[in-house]
Amino acid sequence: MTRRVLITTDYLRPGDEVDQYLRRSGLETVHLPMTGRRDPEQLVAALAGIDAALVGHEALTADVLARAPRLRVVVRTGVGYDSIDVAAAARLGISVSNLPGVNANAVAEYTIGLLLAGARRLMQSAEGVARGDWPREDGHELRGSILGLIGYGASARAVVPLARAFGMTVVCTTNVPTPLRSDPAVRFVDLPELLATADYVSVHTSLTERTRGLLGESAFKQMKPTALLVNTARGAIVDEEALAAAVRAGEIAGAALDVASEEPLPPGSPLRGVDGIVVYSHLAGQTAEARAAAGRRGAEELVAALAGRARFVVNSHDHQETKGNMDNEPVKSVRVLSPSGMLGAGWDHATIERGIALGADVISIDGGSTDSGPYYLGSATPKTTAKAVARDLRSLLTAAAGAGIPVIVGSCGTSGTDSGVDWVAGIAAEVMASEGLDLKVAKIYSEQDASGLKEHLDAGRVHPLPPLGPLRAETLESCTHIVGVMGHEPIVAALRAGAQLVLAGRATDTALAAAYPLMKGMPAGPTWHAAKIVECGGQCTSNPRAGGVLATIDAGGFTIEPLDPAAACTPILVAAHMLYETVNPFEMREPDGVLDVRDARYIAVDDRIVRVEGSNFHVADQYTIKLEGTRITGYETMSFSAIRDPLVLGDIDAWADLMRAMISQRVRHTLGLADDEYAFDLRLYGHNAVLGDLEPESGPPREVGVMLLVNAPDQATATAVAKVANPLMLHLPTPGMDYLPSFAFASSPAEVERGAAYEFVLNHVVDCDSPMSLFRMQIGEKSDA
Amino acid sequence: MPETTLADLAHEVRSKNAGPFWVTMELFLRDADGYRIAADESFLNERVIAELYRVEEGTIQIFRIPSLNVVKISFPRPVSQGSLRDRDMHAGQHHVPLARMPVRQPADHDR
């Protein structure tokens, strides 16, 4: 049965990009735009038979939700979700998602607009001129003033660089965990200090029971008499009666409010008629750019949530606070257990138990790589299946919890996208629930948005790595997903905050294993070298399939041994692992420097343990974070046939040339497409498909598989081209043949739609002042702002 | 008599992506004699690799590691990973032209 989606966001329309995407995803859509006040009964009627809803500011009360029996997913095309009873939704098994940060830049720019309008009295000037006056009052400059941000969510963070550019000093009060407060440009203070010192107080927190009326009579008394209050968050955070009184009494200079407790602003609002208070019509987040992004990301979240892979759920009960077991006491050595090269690959649980018995201090494992191609990042889809990840996490979490040691997983969900982190977190939550475990989980997100990176690009902080050239802004905009590859620092921050399970987005393979030893004071050279050697689990042993390895790092070097007693590490095997998947076998760049193994010595301790000494690490002048990004190149359709007839195989290259020419000609005549409006690759498996022109062998093959891969701007065109080629793939004779042969199609239909095709387009680094600045962390309970 | 190739002197010849934009390959020679042949810069050098793989000579990096009897070669992937014309997603079969290269003199140990 086709699942139905109700769309109430007022700017989303039947047939638009969002509608097409949802329909392509196999969903039926119903549009009921919310343009004014909504009768709850109309909403209840509209939700009948609806599985998922994409909503604007719709009031989804407990009553409305309870009367929507099929509803499973609600996605807000915005950030605030105070219009939805999320607790009731959770009880009813309805997941509610928002889109954090989707309009952050829009809100940030608008905030600066309100600051300028207030400081320069722009509205008062324009109103005076309209009245026939010619106001001549002085304004104030922003430069040198103090901006106080209440909340440190995406919008507030986006305000910081803009305010800094105006020469403002930024202070902030927030409940987000200390490790997240990573911006050196911001001083974090408590609310009383912020109120007492700020010239401009700007509200960026969400409306909760704790923040309702947060700024009332006593807050205004603490503020400077010259201060301006700016609110782009939610009206009810401010006590409007008290604000009007405070401005009238001269306790603060005024307020610029984009939001009010009741919208549209009622005629009797206390905010009306107060000189110094200007109310705007809730437009801070409303730009064409933010709307387009909200529609698109909302639809993606909805499809993901229906598939059980929601990324931004706001009402889950997954995470309980637990006491951390981390300490920062200095130690003589650190043992890192690496179970395998990849979470989901599987291993014998006995190897983990053996590693624990040998004294492992930490377990680290990679959850992904770019190695399997651009699809996984491009589409934010994991390569591994959930059950394999669950099996492996069960093995690690039970063992680690028993031993009281932390587990670190990096590049979650194969590509390390935000949804990949949440996907692994969801699986981990299920495993912990079924095993009765209660570990403190830290999630570190590494996905980047193009607009943030464009600021870095404009500031000259983005540099290409060979073989790519300088980055263009359009390339960033074309990416479906971009991740920053984190170093060890965000992982260390999570461990220091007491995390027992760290789920990192994209990270260097080595940072996972290096984080804990570096936190414990082990030297960088041996730590990074050991981390490189263990990154692929048992790859550096005599039997890579027998399980992982244990590395013991100390002040003078490290030793490495296989977890399987029958496997061995030898100096050659360990040394050779520096060759694996690296361009340069002597040097490896990390965000904060370069591992140099030129002087490393590999010594056999016994017949299965190797000691390594002499590894060096050179700290770089500039801390850099590497970017990975993918874009869609088109949509592909594949057709596969096979040839066994020796008469055709005798001159298969001539046949293939004829095939290419015929496809081009028939597509032009039938579909009216020129050669540059689509592309195809004809591969002769069994002849030269793999190496193409580099193939050294010649001579007629015994049989040949013919793969036709078509790439076009849309799926329908790609399939149309493949269908036009279908009779040729079945019957095309060689040039000298006077009858029609029939070849061996592998399946019916012969064409397979592959969906979007992707390519990697980023191989660049960003100069960063802080190792944390591109990454976001959530520990235990969701942070509120 | 069939020609002796680099594969005959090695116990493994392999290739693999080194990130999405590079391919790297390694010749693990059986012994120091084999290494001497493969590491000979007049035999195996950037120009030879450029012709064999039709890539820019200036972009090729060759590392000769006598302690491991290894010659390692890295160059930018001529076809970007996952693109329409990429027929080897992990670049795991691109060692074959290198492995099949005839060596100038047959190895002088018993085969």
Short mmCIF file of N, CA and C in Angstrom, two decimals, chain A residues 3 17-18 73 130 234-235 247 249 278 350 367 377 496 512 543 545 563 566 609 655 740 753:
data_model
loop_
_atom_site.label_atom_id
_atom_site.label_comp_id
_atom_site.label_asym_id
_atom_site.label_seq_id
_atom_site.Cartn_x
_atom_site.Cartn_y
_atom_site.Cartn_z
N ARG A 3 2.33 4.73 0.79
CA ARG A 3 2.24 5.56 1.97
C ARG A 3 1.97 7.01 1.58
N GLU A 17 9.80 20.69 -6.59
CA GLU A 17 10.95 19.78 -6.45
C GLU A 17 10.74 18.78 -5.30
N VAL A 18 10.19 19.31 -4.18
CA VAL A 18 9.95 18.46 -3.01
C VAL A 18 8.91 17.40 -3.33
N VAL A 73 5.42 9.69 11.32
CA VAL A 73 6.56 10.60 11.16
C VAL A 73 6.05 12.03 10.98
N ALA A 130 8.40 59.69 6.41
CA ALA A 130 7.08 59.40 5.87
C ALA A 130 6.03 60.34 6.48
N ARG A 234 11.81 32.99 19.78
CA ARG A 234 10.38 32.81 20.02
C ARG A 234 9.91 33.91 20.96
N GLY A 235 8.72 34.45 20.66
CA GLY A 235 8.21 35.59 21.42
C GLY A 235 8.06 35.32 22.89
N VAL A 247 11.07 49.44 28.84
CA VAL A 247 11.48 50.43 27.83
C VAL A 247 10.86 51.78 28.16
N ALA A 249 10.13 52.87 31.07
CA ALA A 249 10.79 53.44 32.26
C ALA A 249 12.25 53.77 32.00
N VAL A 278 10.37 47.97 18.21
CA VAL A 278 9.97 47.75 16.82
C VAL A 278 9.69 46.26 16.64
N ALA A 350 35.75 -14.22 20.76
CA ALA A 350 36.85 -14.66 21.62
C ALA A 350 38.08 -13.76 21.45
N GLY A 367 34.32 2.90 11.02
CA GLY A 367 33.01 2.51 10.50
C GLY A 367 32.86 2.79 9.03
N LEU A 377 28.76 8.48 0.40
CA LEU A 377 28.70 9.86 0.87
C LEU A 377 27.63 10.63 0.10
N ARG A 496 36.89 13.08 27.51
CA ARG A 496 37.06 13.89 28.72
C ARG A 496 35.72 14.24 29.34
N LEU A 512 41.04 7.67 15.47
CA LEU A 512 40.24 6.86 16.39
C LEU A 512 41.13 6.14 17.39
N ASN A 543 47.48 -13.65 9.36
CA ASN A 543 46.16 -14.13 8.97
C ASN A 543 45.12 -13.03 9.21
N ARG A 545 42.26 -12.56 8.40
CA ARG A 545 40.86 -12.91 8.65
C ARG A 545 40.63 -13.50 10.04
N LEU A 563 45.37 -10.62 18.02
CA LEU A 563 44.47 -11.10 19.06
C LEU A 563 44.26 -12.61 18.95
N ALA A 566 46.94 -17.90 17.12
CA ALA A 566 47.58 -18.64 16.02
C ALA A 566 48.18 -17.70 14.97
N ILE A 609 55.16 -11.11 18.07
CA ILE A 609 55.01 -9.74 18.57
C ILE A 609 56.14 -8.88 18.02
N TRP A 655 32.71 -4.89 -33.79
CA TRP A 655 31.29 -4.95 -33.38
C TRP A 655 30.97 -3.84 -32.38
N LEU A 740 20.58 -11.62 -38.70
CA LEU A 740 20.53 -11.03 -37.37
C LEU A 740 20.80 -12.08 -36.29
N GLU A 753 17.66 0.33 -13.58
CA GLU A 753 17.86 1.74 -13.24
C GLU A 753 18.73 1.83 -11.99
#
